[in-house]
Amino acid sequence: LSQLTIGIGADVTVANRYVMHTADAAAAASDDPAQPLKIPALYAELRQLGDSLRGARGLSKSQDLDMPLAIQGDKTMRFDLLSRFMQTARLAGFRRIALQVQRVSAASTPATE
């Protein structure tokens, strides 16, 4: 595993596994008053995955991960939600965060027969 990806469309996925609906992520209240942008369900998923990666690499649970984390969404993703995803990933120990935009064109629409 060289890069971890958070996919944001109708659903939120981490490493191609469903985590929650994007609308639920947008509506989720933080469970930490000091971190109002935190999305608890996404944090739990990222923290569990991060702890597993740390264990495999012989790192302590308090160490940040050097593995790149890509946040992949389309051009309709709201900026306020993107900032929540980024902050949640940072809180889970990911520091190398990249943004990727999915481009959807008419040519990629399935043809009807």
Coordinates of N, CA and C in Angstrom, one line a residue:
L1 N 0.9 -1.2 0.0 CA 0.0 0.0 0.0 C 0.9 1.2 0.0
S2 N 0.9 2.0 -1.1 CA 1.8 3.1 -1.2 C 1.0 4.4 -1.0
Q3 N -0.3 4.4 -1.1 CA -1.1 5.6 -0.9 C -2.5 5.2 -0.5
L4 N -3.1 5.9 0.5 CA -4.4 5.6 0.9 C -5.3 6.7 0.3
T5 N -6.5 6.3 -0.1 CA -7.5 7.2 -0.8 C -8.8 7.3 -0.1
I6 N -9.2 8.6 0.2 CA -10.6 8.8 0.6 C -11.4 9.3 -0.6
G7 N -12.4 8.5 -0.9 CA -13.2 8.9 -2.1 C -14.5 9.6 -1.6
I8 N -14.8 10.7 -2.2 CA -16.0 11.4 -1.8 C -16.9 11.7 -3.1
G9 N -18.0 11.0 -3.0 CA -19.0 11.2 -4.0 C -20.4 11.2 -3.3
A10 N -21.3 10.4 -3.7 CA -22.5 10.2 -2.9 C -22.2 9.6 -1.5
D11 N -21.2 8.7 -1.5 CA -20.7 8.0 -0.3 C -19.2 8.4 0.0
V12 N -18.8 8.2 1.2 CA -17.4 8.4 1.6 C -16.8 7.0 1.7
T13 N -15.7 6.8 1.0 CA -15.0 5.5 1.1 C -13.6 5.7 1.5
V14 N -13.0 4.8 2.2 CA -11.6 4.8 2.5 C -11.0 3.5 2.0
A15 N -10.0 3.6 1.2 CA -9.4 2.4 0.6 C -10.5 1.5 -0.1
N16 N -11.4 2.2 -0.8 CA -12.5 1.5 -1.5 C -13.5 0.8 -0.6
R17 N -13.5 1.1 0.7 CA -14.5 0.5 1.6 C -15.5 1.6 2.0
Y18 N -16.8 1.3 2.0 CA -17.8 2.3 2.4 C -17.6 2.7 3.9
V19 N -17.7 4.0 4.1 CA -17.7 4.4 5.5 C -19.0 5.1 5.9
M20 N -19.5 5.9 5.1 CA -20.8 6.6 5.4 C -21.2 7.4 4.1
H21 N -22.5 7.8 4.2 CA -23.0 8.7 3.1 C -22.4 10.1 3.3
T22 N -22.1 10.8 2.2 CA -21.4 12.1 2.3 C -22.4 13.1 3.0
A23 N -23.7 13.0 2.8 CA -24.6 13.9 3.5 C -24.5 13.7 5.0
D24 N -24.3 12.4 5.4 CA -24.2 12.2 6.9 C -22.9 12.8 7.4
A25 N -21.8 12.7 6.6 CA -20.5 13.3 7.0 C -20.7 14.8 7.1
A26 N -21.4 15.4 6.2 CA -21.6 16.9 6.3 C -22.4 17.3 7.5
A27 N -23.3 16.5 7.9 CA -24.2 16.8 9.0 C -23.6 16.3 10.4
A28 N -22.6 15.5 10.4 CA -22.0 15.0 11.6 C -21.4 16.1 12.5
A29 N -21.8 16.0 13.7 CA -21.2 16.9 14.7 C -20.0 16.3 15.3
S30 N -19.0 17.2 15.6 CA -17.8 16.7 16.2 C -18.0 16.2 17.6
D31 N -17.3 15.2 18.0 CA -17.4 14.7 19.4 C -16.3 15.3 20.3
D32 N -15.6 16.3 19.8 CA -14.4 16.9 20.5 C -14.6 18.5 20.4
P33 N -15.0 19.1 21.5 CA -15.1 20.6 21.4 C -13.9 21.3 20.9
A34 N -12.7 20.8 21.2 CA -11.5 21.4 20.8 C -11.2 21.3 19.3
Q35 N -11.9 20.3 18.6 CA -11.8 20.1 17.2 C -13.1 20.1 16.5
P36 N -13.7 21.2 16.3 CA -15.1 21.3 15.7 C -15.2 20.8 14.3
L37 N -14.1 20.6 13.6 CA -14.3 20.1 12.2 C -14.2 18.6 12.1
K38 N -13.9 17.9 13.2 CA -13.7 16.4 13.2 C -15.0 15.7 12.8
I39 N -14.9 14.7 11.9 CA -16.1 13.9 11.6 C -15.8 12.5 12.3
P40 N -16.5 12.2 13.4 CA -16.2 11.1 14.2 C -16.1 9.7 13.5
A41 N -17.1 9.4 12.7 CA -17.1 8.1 12.0 C -15.9 8.0 11.0
L42 N -15.5 9.0 10.3 CA -14.4 9.0 9.4 C -13.1 8.9 10.3
Y43 N -13.0 9.7 11.3 CA -11.8 9.6 12.2 C -11.6 8.2 12.7
A44 N -12.7 7.5 13.2 CA -12.5 6.2 13.7 C -12.0 5.2 12.7
E45 N -12.5 5.3 11.4 CA -12.0 4.5 10.3 C -10.5 4.8 10.0
L46 N -10.2 6.1 9.9 CA -8.8 6.4 9.6 C -7.9 6.1 10.7
R47 N -8.3 6.3 11.9 CA -7.4 5.9 13.1 C -7.2 4.4 13.1
Q48 N -8.2 3.6 12.9 CA -8.0 2.2 13.0 C -7.1 1.7 11.8
L49 N -7.3 2.2 10.7 CA -6.4 1.9 9.5 C -5.0 2.4 9.8
G50 N -4.9 3.6 10.3 CA -3.6 4.2 10.6 C -2.8 3.4 11.7
D51 N -3.5 3.0 12.7 CA -2.9 2.2 13.8 C -2.4 0.8 13.2
S52 N -3.2 0.2 12.3 CA -2.8 -1.0 11.7 C -1.5 -0.8 10.8
L53 N -1.5 0.3 10.1 CA -0.3 0.6 9.3 C 0.9 0.9 10.2
R54 N 0.7 1.6 11.3 CA 1.8 1.9 12.2 C 2.4 0.6 12.8
G55 N 1.5 -0.3 13.2 CA 1.9 -1.6 13.7 C 2.7 -2.4 12.7
A56 N 2.3 -2.4 11.4 CA 3.0 -3.1 10.4 C 4.4 -2.5 10.1
R57 N 4.5 -1.2 10.4 CA 5.8 -0.5 10.2 C 6.6 -0.3 11.4
G58 N 6.2 -0.8 12.5 CA 6.9 -0.7 13.8 C 6.9 0.7 14.4
L59 N 5.9 1.4 14.1 CA 5.8 2.8 14.7 C 4.9 2.8 15.9
S60 N 5.1 3.7 16.8 CA 4.2 3.8 18.0 C 2.9 4.5 17.5
K61 N 1.8 4.3 18.3 CA 0.5 4.8 17.9 C 0.4 6.3 17.9
S62 N 1.4 7.0 18.5 CA 1.4 8.4 18.6 C 2.2 9.0 17.4
Q63 N 2.9 8.2 16.6 CA 3.6 8.8 15.5 C 2.8 9.0 14.3
D64 N 3.1 10.1 13.6 CA 2.4 10.5 12.3 C 2.8 9.5 11.3
L65 N 1.9 9.3 10.3 CA 2.2 8.4 9.2 C 2.8 9.2 8.0
D66 N 3.8 8.6 7.4 CA 4.4 9.3 6.2 C 3.7 8.9 4.9
M67 N 2.8 8.0 5.0 CA 2.1 7.5 3.8 C 1.2 8.6 3.2
P68 N 1.2 8.9 1.9 CA 0.3 9.9 1.3 C -1.1 9.5 1.5
L69 N -2.0 10.4 1.7 CA -3.4 10.2 1.8 C -4.0 11.2 0.7
A70 N -4.7 10.6 -0.2 CA -5.3 11.4 -1.3 C -6.8 11.5 -1.0
I71 N -7.3 12.7 -1.0 CA -8.7 13.0 -0.9 C -9.2 13.3 -2.3
Q72 N -10.1 12.4 -2.8 CA -10.5 12.4 -4.1 C -12.0 12.7 -4.2
G73 N -12.4 13.8 -4.8 CA -13.7 14.2 -5.0 C -14.0 14.8 -6.4
D74 N -15.2 15.1 -6.6 CA -15.5 15.8 -7.9 C -15.6 17.3 -7.7
K75 N -15.8 18.0 -8.8 CA -15.8 19.5 -8.7 C -17.0 20.0 -7.9
T76 N -18.0 19.2 -7.6 CA -19.1 19.7 -6.8 C -18.9 19.6 -5.3
M77 N -17.8 19.0 -4.9 CA -17.5 18.9 -3.4 C -17.4 20.3 -2.8
R78 N -18.1 20.5 -1.7 CA -18.1 21.7 -1.0 C -16.8 22.0 -0.2
F79 N -16.3 23.2 -0.3 CA -15.1 23.5 0.3 C -15.1 23.3 1.9
D80 N -16.2 23.6 2.5 CA -16.3 23.5 3.9 C -16.2 22.0 4.3
L81 N -16.8 21.1 3.5 CA -16.7 19.7 3.8 C -15.3 19.2 3.5
L82 N -14.6 19.7 2.5 CA -13.2 19.3 2.2 C -12.4 19.7 3.4
S83 N -12.5 20.8 3.9 CA -11.7 21.2 5.1 C -11.9 20.3 6.3
R84 N -13.2 19.8 6.4 CA -13.5 18.9 7.5 C -12.8 17.5 7.3
F85 N -12.8 17.1 6.0 CA -12.1 15.8 5.7 C -10.6 15.9 6.0
M86 N -10.0 17.1 5.6 CA -8.6 17.3 5.7 C -8.2 17.3 7.2
Q87 N -9.0 18.1 8.0 CA -8.7 18.2 9.4 C -8.9 16.8 10.1
T88 N -9.9 16.1 9.8 CA -10.1 14.7 10.4 C -8.9 13.8 10.0
A89 N -8.4 13.9 8.8 CA -7.3 13.0 8.4 C -6.0 13.4 9.2
R90 N -5.8 14.7 9.4 CA -4.7 15.2 10.2 C -4.8 14.7 11.7
L91 N -6.0 14.8 12.2 CA -6.2 14.3 13.6 C -5.9 12.8 13.8
A92 N -6.1 12.1 12.7 CA -5.9 10.6 12.7 C -4.4 10.3 12.5
G93 N -3.6 11.3 12.2 CA -2.1 11.1 12.1 C -1.6 11.1 10.7
F94 N -2.4 11.5 9.7 CA -1.9 11.6 8.3 C -1.5 13.0 8.1
R95 N -0.3 13.2 7.6 CA 0.3 14.5 7.4 C 0.5 14.8 5.9
R96 N 0.7 13.8 5.1 CA 0.9 14.0 3.6 C -0.4 13.9 2.9
I97 N -1.2 15.0 2.8 CA -2.5 14.9 2.2 C -2.5 15.6 0.8
A98 N -3.0 14.9 -0.2 CA -3.1 15.5 -1.5 C -4.6 15.5 -1.9
L99 N -4.9 16.4 -2.8 CA -6.3 16.5 -3.3 C -6.3 16.1 -4.7
Q100 N -7.3 15.3 -5.1 CA -7.5 14.9 -6.5 C -8.9 15.1 -6.9
V101 N -9.0 15.7 -8.1 CA -10.4 16.0 -8.6 C -10.7 14.9 -9.7
Q102 N -11.9 14.3 -9.5 CA -12.4 13.4 -10.5 C -13.0 14.2 -11.6
R103 N -12.6 14.0 -12.8 CA -13.2 14.7 -13.9 C -14.2 13.7 -14.6
V104 N -15.4 14.2 -14.8 CA -16.4 13.4 -15.5 C -16.7 14.1 -16.8
S105 N -16.6 13.4 -17.9 CA -16.9 14.0 -19.2 C -18.1 13.2 -19.8
A106 N -18.6 13.8 -20.8 CA -19.7 13.1 -21.6 C -19.2 11.8 -22.2
A107 N -18.0 11.8 -22.6 CA -17.4 10.6 -23.2 C -17.4 9.4 -22.2
S108 N -17.4 9.7 -20.9 CA -17.3 8.6 -20.0 C -18.7 8.1 -19.5
T109 N -19.7 8.7 -20.1 CA -21.1 8.2 -19.7 C -21.4 6.9 -20.5
P110 N -21.9 5.9 -19.7 CA -22.2 4.7 -20.4 C -23.2 4.8 -21.6
A111 N -22.9 4.2 -22.6 CA -23.7 4.2 -23.8 C -24.9 3.3 -23.6
T112 N -26.1 3.7 -24.2 CA -27.2 2.8 -24.1 C -27.3 2.1 -25.4
E113 N -27.8 0.9 -25.4 CA -27.9 0.1 -26.6 C -29.3 -0.1 -27.0

